[in-house]
């Protein structure tokens, strides 16, 4: 009978925590499945407010769908490979695996404190060999399908992290997305996944009607893939020194139908071939307009050798640095050919030139089919999209299951039966740049083909490979034969609701979609698209303080905010304030543990959900807290007075009260409020995902309840129904608090509502069915004529 203090909140949470364990997915076929997936975290060791936001949303939605009769799948795991673990381990002198394990343990406890109902029996960790065994399996499947290849490439080299970065991991200023270092270009042999083979399918997939709520993400994906208006072909390179034997050049063209008429290839200055060091004397011609390289590319359709020029005098397609010169169809190419003295086709050779649209499309298709059969490309793609460079020269990643043998030509895939290729222990990561090259014992192995001595591939995979298929392993985490069974995928895919941050809306989504398209093409998953609905949440921003001029960040306690303008306490220098993404270096972060301690779990959850829609950035500002705190308190008071009134009804004769017009008016009003607000709440849970608006609807219903006088509460059926409804719809967001209110509600004597259809009186609030709108409720319809 006290006010709702933090102490009471902690008591409540303590009381309910173990009783609110996630209802494990049950194989009840009468219920339809609903797969709620939230992007799994990198185990950095500490939850941050961004995690609190995404996992609160995820848990709220999972609980909501459970209460709506769905068989909910709600897993959690760890995206555990990658550089931060390795770098942290080097700094602290411990093994990355030990560091990762200890972080996972701590973050798991934090997620449990946040009241998240994850199905921990599905938990997976990408650095666990029980997981990466199957990442390797999928790599080999792609290898089998010709989707994996090794090629010398000019790569982005991060000199700080000592590794290669994918193009996508280099920002607009040419700096590493992780270390911030200026990226260098280096020529290295690298592993690629031929993602571009699926570009058309990935582009068309964006029109798949199963995608709901993707909004601007569709455009981000579309922009990333580009317009698939051309084709890429691999041209074999030839030169006198046989330096380029077996090397190919990928040539993009929007006009494959004219490939027979190609007479030269141009590459842009600074592109890979331009950076190859040739003997100065060997350069065939070098002038102010072009440089002719001492090598040729063989046109796979005519067998003709095409000269290669470095020049900026032709037009390159967007994002492409290689151009197929066809003077016959391009005026610019003709001008260049004339300047470079390249023979242009004689009139006789021109005869076959295509004229009608029909001819063009037939020829195009024919050329592409031949190229596909030859394994030299021929798939629709855009000029800017690149294949996925997955090699990383670092230790902490999934080993690439390939060996090299002196006797057998080229790389040899490790047989499926020998998986996993286990990441060896390396003594200690004492300095930068450690790679698998140092695991000498592990390196030597036998060739699967001839049995001779062989060495292992030392590159590991980009962690985006690990996270491109985790949502499938969740469905079948104990499978020892396959990454997941086809039958299980058929039952549970696609993911119904995928929740995560906007920073992953391009790369991660693209790779995950690619992998699912691939798995679909080999018949392992039922749909091309893996994710049906997206809920992309905005960032949590903290207020930052920087010294004007120098830009040095200050912690809030070092800022004097008492004057008209903020200044640094020590120096008196002017301070600029801004809202920025929370980070340690900006001193603007909030520790979730502090929030949980000071306000309790459910209040923290309500605070992160209130005021701002999940999709918007939110400014984390304690001045917005009182609204939620007050509301929770009012709910508490409402329940207390309800219990009080119902417990002391003996002296009042109900008939005399419920016959008055005033009573009937209240009754009608409560009936109305219940239906009106319930409708708003449910709509915002399911359709708009505006959980903040759902909260304000609940607050509206609370206000209505607060206006009912005690003598009415004592005998009102509609008050009782509305109060029950409010507690039930609150439960997904504040499960402990709602459970406590509910136990008070069902314990109240002199109950009026005897319906067991509407309320299951013996069960907790999370086991109630979602309230329904009364059929005889008339919603006011506003009709405007304009
Ligand atoms: Zn061999």
Short mmCIF file of C-alpha atoms in Angstrom, two decimals, residues 201-621:
data_model
loop_
_atom_site.label_atom_id
_atom_site.label_comp_id
_atom_site.label_asym_id
_atom_site.label_seq_id
_atom_site.Cartn_x
_atom_site.Cartn_y
_atom_site.Cartn_z
CA UNK A 201 17.34 -11.62 -59.16
CA UNK A 202 18.24 -9.41 -56.16
CA UNK A 203 16.96 -6.34 -57.97
CA UNK A 204 13.73 -7.99 -59.12
CA UNK A 205 13.27 -9.47 -55.64
CA UNK A 206 12.68 -5.96 -54.33
CA UNK A 207 9.34 -6.02 -56.16
CA UNK A 208 8.35 -9.30 -54.49
CA UNK A 209 4.91 -8.74 -52.94
CA UNK A 210 5.93 -10.54 -49.77
CA UNK A 211 8.05 -7.54 -48.76
CA UNK A 212 6.11 -5.31 -46.39
CA UNK A 213 7.15 -2.14 -44.62
CA UNK A 214 10.52 -1.94 -46.36
CA UNK A 215 9.89 1.71 -47.21
CA UNK A 216 13.11 3.56 -48.08
CA UNK A 217 15.18 0.40 -47.59
CA UNK A 218 13.96 -0.75 -51.00
CA UNK A 219 15.59 2.29 -52.54
CA UNK A 220 18.81 1.83 -50.60
CA UNK A 221 19.01 -1.74 -51.90
CA UNK A 222 18.06 -0.71 -55.40
CA UNK A 223 20.67 2.00 -55.44
CA UNK A 224 23.30 -0.39 -54.12
CA UNK A 225 22.64 -2.96 -56.84
CA UNK A 226 22.29 -0.42 -59.61
CA UNK A 227 20.44 -0.71 -62.86
CA UNK A 228 21.03 -4.19 -64.28
CA UNK A 229 21.34 -2.99 -67.85
CA UNK A 230 24.42 -4.88 -68.98
CA UNK A 231 26.56 -7.97 -68.71
CA UNK A 232 30.07 -8.77 -67.58
CA UNK A 233 32.35 -11.18 -69.47
CA UNK A 234 35.70 -12.60 -68.46
CA UNK A 235 38.31 -12.01 -71.18
CA UNK A 236 41.50 -14.05 -70.94
CA UNK A 237 44.68 -11.99 -70.86
CA UNK A 238 47.68 -12.87 -73.01
CA UNK A 239 51.18 -11.53 -73.20
CA UNK A 240 54.64 -12.60 -74.28
CA UNK A 241 56.07 -13.16 -70.81
CA UNK A 242 53.13 -15.40 -69.83
CA UNK A 243 52.94 -13.36 -66.65
CA UNK A 244 49.19 -13.15 -67.17
CA UNK A 245 48.47 -16.77 -68.00
CA UNK A 246 45.06 -17.76 -66.64
CA UNK A 247 44.35 -14.20 -65.54
CA UNK A 248 41.16 -12.66 -66.76
CA UNK A 249 39.78 -9.20 -67.14
CA UNK A 250 36.12 -8.59 -66.33
CA UNK A 251 34.64 -6.44 -69.06
CA UNK A 252 31.24 -4.81 -68.62
CA UNK A 253 29.09 -3.85 -71.57
CA UNK A 254 25.54 -2.68 -72.05
CA UNK A 255 25.61 -4.05 -75.60
CA UNK A 256 26.67 -7.68 -75.51
CA UNK A 257 24.98 -8.17 -78.88
CA UNK A 258 27.80 -6.21 -80.49
CA UNK A 259 30.59 -8.08 -78.78
CA UNK A 260 31.73 -9.53 -82.11
CA UNK A 261 32.55 -6.05 -83.35
CA UNK A 262 34.75 -5.07 -80.42
CA UNK A 263 38.13 -3.84 -81.55
CA UNK A 264 39.89 -2.69 -78.37
CA UNK A 265 39.66 -2.51 -74.60
CA UNK A 266 40.24 0.65 -72.62
CA UNK A 267 41.05 0.77 -68.92
CA UNK A 268 40.95 3.88 -66.78
CA UNK A 269 44.14 5.46 -65.46
CA UNK A 270 44.76 4.15 -61.95
CA UNK A 271 42.87 0.92 -62.51
CA UNK A 272 44.43 -2.44 -61.77
CA UNK A 273 46.12 -3.03 -65.13
CA UNK A 274 47.51 0.48 -65.13
CA UNK A 275 49.17 -0.30 -61.80
CA UNK A 276 50.90 -3.45 -62.93
CA UNK A 277 54.60 -2.76 -63.22
CA UNK A 278 55.66 -3.31 -66.81
CA UNK A 279 59.10 -2.99 -68.19
CA UNK A 280 59.29 0.56 -69.46
CA UNK A 281 60.50 -0.64 -72.85
CA UNK A 282 57.67 -3.06 -73.20
CA UNK A 283 54.97 -0.40 -73.26
CA UNK A 284 54.01 -0.38 -76.90
CA UNK A 285 53.02 3.21 -77.23
CA UNK A 286 52.84 6.03 -74.72
CA UNK A 287 51.61 9.52 -75.49
CA UNK A 288 49.44 12.20 -73.97
CA UNK A 289 46.20 10.52 -75.02
CA UNK A 290 46.80 6.89 -74.24
CA UNK A 291 49.24 4.19 -73.23
CA UNK A 292 49.12 0.85 -75.02
CA UNK A 293 49.95 -2.03 -72.68
CA UNK A 294 52.09 -5.01 -73.73
CA UNK A 295 49.24 -7.48 -73.45
CA UNK A 296 45.97 -8.38 -75.13
CA UNK A 297 42.58 -9.65 -74.10
CA UNK A 298 41.08 -12.48 -76.09
CA UNK A 299 37.53 -11.94 -77.23
CA UNK A 300 35.90 -15.23 -76.15
CA UNK A 301 33.39 -15.03 -79.01
CA UNK A 302 35.73 -14.36 -81.92
CA UNK A 303 39.06 -15.57 -80.60
CA UNK A 304 40.46 -12.26 -81.72
CA UNK A 305 43.11 -10.53 -79.57
CA UNK A 306 42.09 -7.04 -78.54
CA UNK A 307 44.71 -4.42 -77.72
CA UNK A 308 44.46 -2.79 -74.28
CA UNK A 309 44.87 0.94 -73.75
CA UNK A 310 45.05 3.05 -70.62
CA UNK A 311 43.12 6.21 -71.41
CA UNK A 312 40.56 8.65 -70.16
CA UNK A 313 39.34 9.39 -73.67
CA UNK A 314 36.45 6.93 -73.70
CA UNK A 315 33.30 6.82 -71.65
CA UNK A 316 33.30 4.43 -68.70
CA UNK A 317 30.04 3.19 -67.25
CA UNK A 318 29.29 4.21 -63.67
CA UNK A 319 31.63 2.50 -61.24
CA UNK A 320 33.45 0.68 -64.03
CA UNK A 321 37.08 1.23 -65.04
CA UNK A 322 37.11 -1.03 -68.06
CA UNK A 323 35.44 -0.37 -71.39
CA UNK A 324 34.81 -2.51 -74.43
CA UNK A 325 35.56 -0.41 -77.48
CA UNK A 326 33.11 -0.91 -80.34
CA UNK A 327 33.77 1.89 -82.86
CA UNK A 328 30.96 0.59 -85.02
CA UNK A 329 28.30 1.65 -82.54
CA UNK A 330 29.97 4.44 -80.61
CA UNK A 331 31.18 7.73 -81.97
CA UNK A 332 33.56 8.24 -79.02
CA UNK A 333 35.06 4.79 -79.57
CA UNK A 334 35.47 5.58 -83.26
CA UNK A 335 37.33 8.79 -82.48
CA UNK A 336 39.62 6.97 -80.09
CA UNK A 337 40.22 4.15 -82.56
CA UNK A 338 41.21 6.66 -85.20
CA UNK A 339 43.58 8.46 -82.82
CA UNK A 340 45.16 5.17 -81.74
CA UNK A 341 45.31 3.81 -85.26
CA UNK A 342 43.13 0.85 -84.45
CA UNK A 343 41.76 -0.67 -87.63
CA UNK A 344 38.03 -0.23 -87.84
CA UNK A 345 36.00 -3.05 -89.35
CA UNK A 346 35.81 -3.05 -93.11
CA UNK A 347 32.38 -2.51 -94.70
CA UNK A 348 32.22 -6.19 -95.57
CA UNK A 349 32.62 -7.22 -91.98
CA UNK A 350 29.83 -4.86 -91.05
CA UNK A 351 27.20 -6.78 -92.86
CA UNK A 352 25.85 -8.68 -89.92
CA UNK A 353 25.24 -5.58 -87.82
CA UNK A 354 21.95 -5.89 -85.97
CA UNK A 355 19.18 -3.56 -86.87
CA UNK A 356 15.83 -4.58 -85.44
CA UNK A 357 14.99 -4.60 -81.73
CA UNK A 358 14.06 -8.23 -82.03
CA UNK A 359 17.43 -9.15 -83.50
CA UNK A 360 19.14 -7.35 -80.68
CA UNK A 361 17.30 -9.19 -77.95
CA UNK A 362 17.68 -12.59 -79.57
CA UNK A 363 21.41 -12.07 -80.11
CA UNK A 364 21.84 -10.70 -76.62
CA UNK A 365 20.23 -13.74 -75.11
CA UNK A 366 22.26 -16.05 -77.27
CA UNK A 367 25.56 -14.39 -76.35
CA UNK A 368 24.67 -14.47 -72.66
CA UNK A 369 23.69 -18.12 -72.77
CA UNK A 370 26.95 -19.06 -74.47
CA UNK A 371 28.92 -17.06 -71.90
CA UNK A 372 27.08 -18.78 -69.04
CA UNK A 373 27.85 -22.16 -70.54
CA UNK A 374 31.52 -21.24 -70.91
CA UNK A 375 31.55 -20.01 -67.31
CA UNK A 376 32.77 -16.58 -68.32
CA UNK A 377 29.85 -14.47 -67.08
CA UNK A 378 26.85 -13.51 -69.13
CA UNK A 379 24.55 -12.57 -66.25
CA UNK A 380 22.61 -9.32 -66.13
CA UNK A 381 24.25 -6.89 -63.79
CA UNK A 382 24.97 -3.25 -63.26
CA UNK A 383 28.24 -1.59 -64.13
CA UNK A 384 28.97 -0.54 -60.57
CA UNK A 385 28.17 -3.65 -58.55
CA UNK A 386 31.21 -5.77 -57.70
CA UNK A 387 31.62 -9.34 -56.61
CA UNK A 388 32.02 -9.82 -52.88
CA UNK A 389 35.61 -9.87 -51.71
CA UNK A 390 35.59 -12.15 -48.68
CA UNK A 391 39.31 -12.74 -47.95
CA UNK A 392 40.65 -11.29 -44.74
CA UNK A 393 44.27 -11.68 -43.70
CA UNK A 394 43.41 -11.92 -40.05
CA UNK A 395 43.25 -14.70 -37.51
CA UNK A 396 39.84 -14.34 -35.87
CA UNK A 397 37.48 -15.54 -38.59
CA UNK A 398 36.09 -18.61 -40.30
CA UNK A 399 38.95 -20.45 -42.06
CA UNK A 400 38.46 -20.75 -45.82
CA UNK A 401 38.25 -24.53 -46.52
CA UNK A 402 40.80 -24.67 -49.34
CA UNK A 403 44.26 -26.24 -49.68
CA UNK A 404 47.05 -25.73 -52.19
CA UNK A 405 49.02 -28.60 -53.64
CA UNK A 406 52.20 -28.34 -55.72
CA UNK A 407 51.20 -31.23 -57.96
CA UNK A 408 47.57 -30.44 -58.54
CA UNK A 409 46.88 -27.30 -60.41
CA UNK A 410 45.09 -24.55 -58.51
CA UNK A 411 43.26 -24.48 -55.19
CA UNK A 412 41.61 -27.68 -53.94
CA UNK A 413 38.41 -27.57 -51.90
CA UNK A 414 38.48 -29.48 -48.61
CA UNK A 415 36.04 -32.42 -48.85
CA UNK A 416 32.73 -31.96 -46.99
CA UNK A 417 33.56 -34.97 -44.83
CA UNK A 418 36.63 -33.19 -43.45
CA UNK A 419 34.73 -30.15 -42.20
CA UNK A 420 35.14 -28.18 -40.10
CA UNK A 421 38.57 -26.82 -40.84
CA UNK A 422 39.18 -25.82 -37.25
CA UNK A 423 40.70 -22.48 -36.45
CA UNK A 424 43.97 -23.40 -34.70
CA UNK A 425 45.03 -21.89 -31.40
CA UNK A 426 47.78 -19.36 -31.78
CA UNK A 427 49.95 -18.93 -28.69
CA UNK A 428 49.27 -15.33 -28.06
CA UNK A 429 48.36 -12.43 -30.24
CA UNK A 430 51.25 -10.36 -29.08
CA UNK A 431 51.52 -7.94 -31.96
CA UNK A 432 49.58 -6.56 -34.85
CA UNK A 433 49.11 -8.43 -38.07
CA UNK A 434 49.01 -11.97 -36.73
CA UNK A 435 47.50 -14.32 -39.21
CA UNK A 436 47.15 -18.02 -39.75
CA UNK A 437 50.55 -17.99 -41.45
CA UNK A 438 51.99 -18.39 -37.97
CA UNK A 439 50.15 -21.61 -37.22
CA UNK A 440 52.89 -23.63 -38.93
CA UNK A 441 51.73 -27.07 -37.80
CA UNK A 442 48.18 -26.39 -38.86
CA UNK A 443 49.32 -25.07 -42.22
CA UNK A 444 50.67 -28.32 -43.61
CA UNK A 445 48.15 -30.92 -44.63
CA UNK A 446 47.48 -33.51 -47.32
CA UNK A 447 46.01 -32.80 -50.72
CA UNK A 448 42.48 -34.22 -50.95
CA UNK A 449 43.06 -34.99 -54.63
CA UNK A 450 46.49 -36.67 -54.82
CA UNK A 451 47.31 -37.23 -51.15
CA UNK A 452 50.56 -35.31 -51.49
CA UNK A 453 51.83 -32.52 -49.26
CA UNK A 454 49.68 -29.44 -49.33
CA UNK A 455 49.27 -26.21 -47.43
CA UNK A 456 46.11 -24.64 -46.12
CA UNK A 457 44.62 -21.34 -47.19
CA UNK A 458 45.45 -18.80 -44.49
CA UNK A 459 42.83 -16.18 -45.31
CA UNK A 460 39.72 -16.15 -43.18
CA UNK A 461 36.26 -15.03 -44.25
CA UNK A 462 34.74 -11.61 -43.89
CA UNK A 463 32.37 -11.74 -40.89
CA UNK A 464 29.53 -10.64 -43.14
CA UNK A 465 29.62 -14.21 -44.48
CA UNK A 466 28.95 -15.55 -40.97
CA UNK A 467 26.00 -13.23 -40.49
CA UNK A 468 24.53 -13.82 -43.95
CA UNK A 469 22.76 -17.05 -42.96
CA UNK A 470 22.43 -17.17 -39.14
CA UNK A 471 18.65 -16.78 -39.29
CA UNK A 472 18.48 -20.22 -40.94
CA UNK A 473 20.68 -21.95 -38.36
CA UNK A 474 18.45 -20.67 -35.55
CA UNK A 475 15.68 -22.83 -36.97
CA UNK A 476 17.69 -26.02 -36.72
CA UNK A 477 20.55 -25.31 -34.32
CA UNK A 478 21.39 -28.91 -33.43
CA UNK A 479 21.48 -30.35 -36.94
CA UNK A 480 24.68 -32.36 -37.37
CA UNK A 481 24.17 -33.35 -41.01
CA UNK A 482 23.38 -30.06 -42.66
CA UNK A 483 23.40 -26.31 -41.92
CA UNK A 484 19.62 -26.67 -41.52
CA UNK A 485 17.07 -29.08 -42.85
CA UNK A 486 15.07 -28.20 -45.90
CA UNK A 487 11.90 -29.31 -44.19
CA UNK A 488 12.46 -26.94 -41.25
CA UNK A 489 13.22 -24.05 -43.61
CA UNK A 490 10.03 -24.80 -45.51
CA UNK A 491 8.01 -24.56 -42.36
CA UNK A 492 9.49 -21.45 -40.84
CA UNK A 493 10.92 -19.25 -43.54
CA UNK A 494 10.64 -16.44 -44.39
CA UNK A 495 11.31 -14.38 -41.28
CA UNK A 496 8.06 -12.56 -40.52
CA UNK A 497 9.56 -9.53 -38.81
CA UNK A 498 13.22 -8.47 -38.91
CA UNK A 499 14.29 -5.74 -36.50
CA UNK A 500 17.61 -3.92 -36.56
CA UNK A 501 19.55 -0.75 -37.11
CA UNK A 502 19.63 1.28 -40.26
CA UNK A 503 23.41 0.97 -40.50
CA UNK A 504 22.84 -2.61 -41.68
CA UNK A 505 20.17 -1.73 -44.23
CA UNK A 506 22.58 -1.94 -47.15
CA UNK A 507 25.42 -4.43 -46.71
CA UNK A 508 24.13 -6.99 -44.26
CA UNK A 509 20.70 -7.06 -45.87
CA UNK A 510 22.25 -7.36 -49.32
CA UNK A 511 24.51 -10.26 -48.35
CA UNK A 512 21.76 -12.04 -46.44
CA UNK A 513 19.40 -11.62 -49.37
CA UNK A 514 22.10 -12.86 -51.76
CA UNK A 515 22.71 -15.97 -49.70
CA UNK A 516 19.02 -16.72 -49.48
CA UNK A 517 18.62 -16.25 -53.23
CA UNK A 518 21.50 -18.67 -53.73
CA UNK A 519 20.08 -21.24 -51.30
CA UNK A 520 16.74 -20.87 -53.02
CA UNK A 521 18.36 -21.51 -56.40
CA UNK A 522 19.69 -24.86 -55.13
CA UNK A 523 16.35 -25.74 -53.57
CA UNK A 524 17.21 -25.41 -49.90
CA UNK A 525 14.86 -22.61 -48.88
CA UNK A 526 11.25 -22.03 -49.93
CA UNK A 527 11.32 -18.36 -50.92
CA UNK A 528 13.88 -16.15 -52.59
CA UNK A 529 13.43 -13.32 -50.14
CA UNK A 530 14.35 -14.12 -46.55
CA UNK A 531 12.68 -11.24 -44.73
CA UNK A 532 9.04 -10.31 -45.00
CA UNK A 533 8.62 -7.22 -42.83
CA UNK A 534 11.37 -4.92 -41.71
CA UNK A 535 11.39 -2.72 -38.68
CA UNK A 536 14.48 -0.55 -39.02
CA UNK A 537 15.06 1.33 -35.82
CA UNK A 538 16.71 4.70 -35.45
CA UNK A 539 19.73 5.49 -33.33
CA UNK A 540 19.82 6.53 -29.71
CA UNK A 541 21.58 9.87 -29.52
CA UNK A 542 23.16 11.48 -26.51
CA UNK A 543 23.90 15.13 -25.91
CA UNK A 544 27.53 15.91 -26.53
CA UNK A 545 29.63 18.90 -25.47
CA UNK A 546 32.61 20.13 -27.46
CA UNK A 547 34.95 23.01 -26.84
CA UNK A 548 34.32 25.59 -29.52
CA UNK A 549 37.20 25.79 -31.94
CA UNK A 550 39.22 22.73 -30.88
CA UNK A 551 36.30 20.31 -31.07
CA UNK A 552 37.49 18.49 -27.95
CA UNK A 553 34.66 16.48 -26.35
CA UNK A 554 33.87 17.05 -22.69
CA UNK A 555 31.93 14.98 -20.19
CA UNK A 556 28.80 16.78 -19.02
CA UNK A 557 30.16 17.26 -15.50
CA UNK A 558 32.98 19.41 -16.88
CA UNK A 559 30.53 21.84 -18.44
CA UNK A 560 29.07 24.85 -16.65
CA UNK A 561 25.45 25.06 -17.76
CA UNK A 562 24.36 27.77 -15.32
CA UNK A 563 25.05 30.77 -17.55
CA UNK A 564 23.25 31.87 -20.70
CA UNK A 565 25.65 29.80 -22.78
CA UNK A 566 27.49 26.62 -21.75
CA UNK A 567 31.22 26.95 -21.00
CA UNK A 568 33.97 24.59 -19.89
CA UNK A 569 34.24 24.75 -16.11
CA UNK A 570 38.04 24.87 -15.94
CA UNK A 571 38.88 27.16 -18.83
CA UNK A 572 35.69 29.13 -19.33
CA UNK A 573 35.89 28.40 -23.05
CA UNK A 574 32.63 28.35 -24.99
CA UNK A 575 31.08 24.90 -25.47
CA UNK A 576 28.98 23.74 -28.41
CA UNK A 577 26.22 21.21 -27.69
CA UNK A 578 24.80 18.72 -30.15
CA UNK A 579 22.91 15.43 -30.36
CA UNK A 580 25.14 12.65 -31.61
CA UNK A 581 25.22 8.90 -31.67
CA UNK A 582 26.23 7.71 -28.22
CA UNK A 583 29.86 6.76 -27.91
CA UNK A 584 32.58 6.54 -25.31
CA UNK A 585 34.85 8.96 -27.13
CA UNK A 586 32.14 11.61 -27.12
CA UNK A 587 31.34 11.10 -23.44
CA UNK A 588 27.66 11.14 -24.32
CA UNK A 589 26.72 7.53 -23.64
CA UNK A 590 24.36 6.21 -20.99
CA UNK A 591 25.07 2.87 -19.36
CA UNK A 592 22.01 0.61 -19.55
CA UNK A 593 22.98 -0.92 -16.19
CA UNK A 594 22.60 2.48 -14.54
CA UNK A 595 19.16 2.87 -16.09
CA UNK A 596 18.07 -0.56 -14.88
CA UNK A 597 19.34 0.18 -11.41
CA UNK A 598 17.82 3.63 -11.11
CA UNK A 599 14.50 3.05 -12.81
CA UNK A 600 13.96 -0.69 -13.06
CA UNK A 601 13.58 -2.92 -16.08
CA UNK A 602 10.04 -2.10 -17.15
CA UNK A 603 10.45 1.64 -16.75
CA UNK A 604 13.61 1.51 -18.85
CA UNK A 605 11.71 -0.46 -21.49
CA UNK A 606 8.82 2.00 -21.47
CA UNK A 607 11.20 4.97 -21.61
CA UNK A 608 13.00 3.62 -24.68
CA UNK A 609 9.68 2.85 -26.41
CA UNK A 610 7.81 6.04 -25.50
CA UNK A 611 7.65 9.43 -27.27
CA UNK A 612 9.52 8.53 -30.45
CA UNK A 613 8.52 5.98 -33.10
CA UNK A 614 10.96 3.06 -33.36
CA UNK A 615 12.12 4.15 -36.81
CA UNK A 616 13.21 7.65 -35.75
CA UNK A 617 16.41 8.68 -34.02
CA UNK A 618 15.79 9.44 -30.41
CA UNK A 619 17.45 12.02 -28.21
CA UNK A 620 18.02 10.40 -24.87
CA UNK A 621 17.01 13.11 -22.49
#
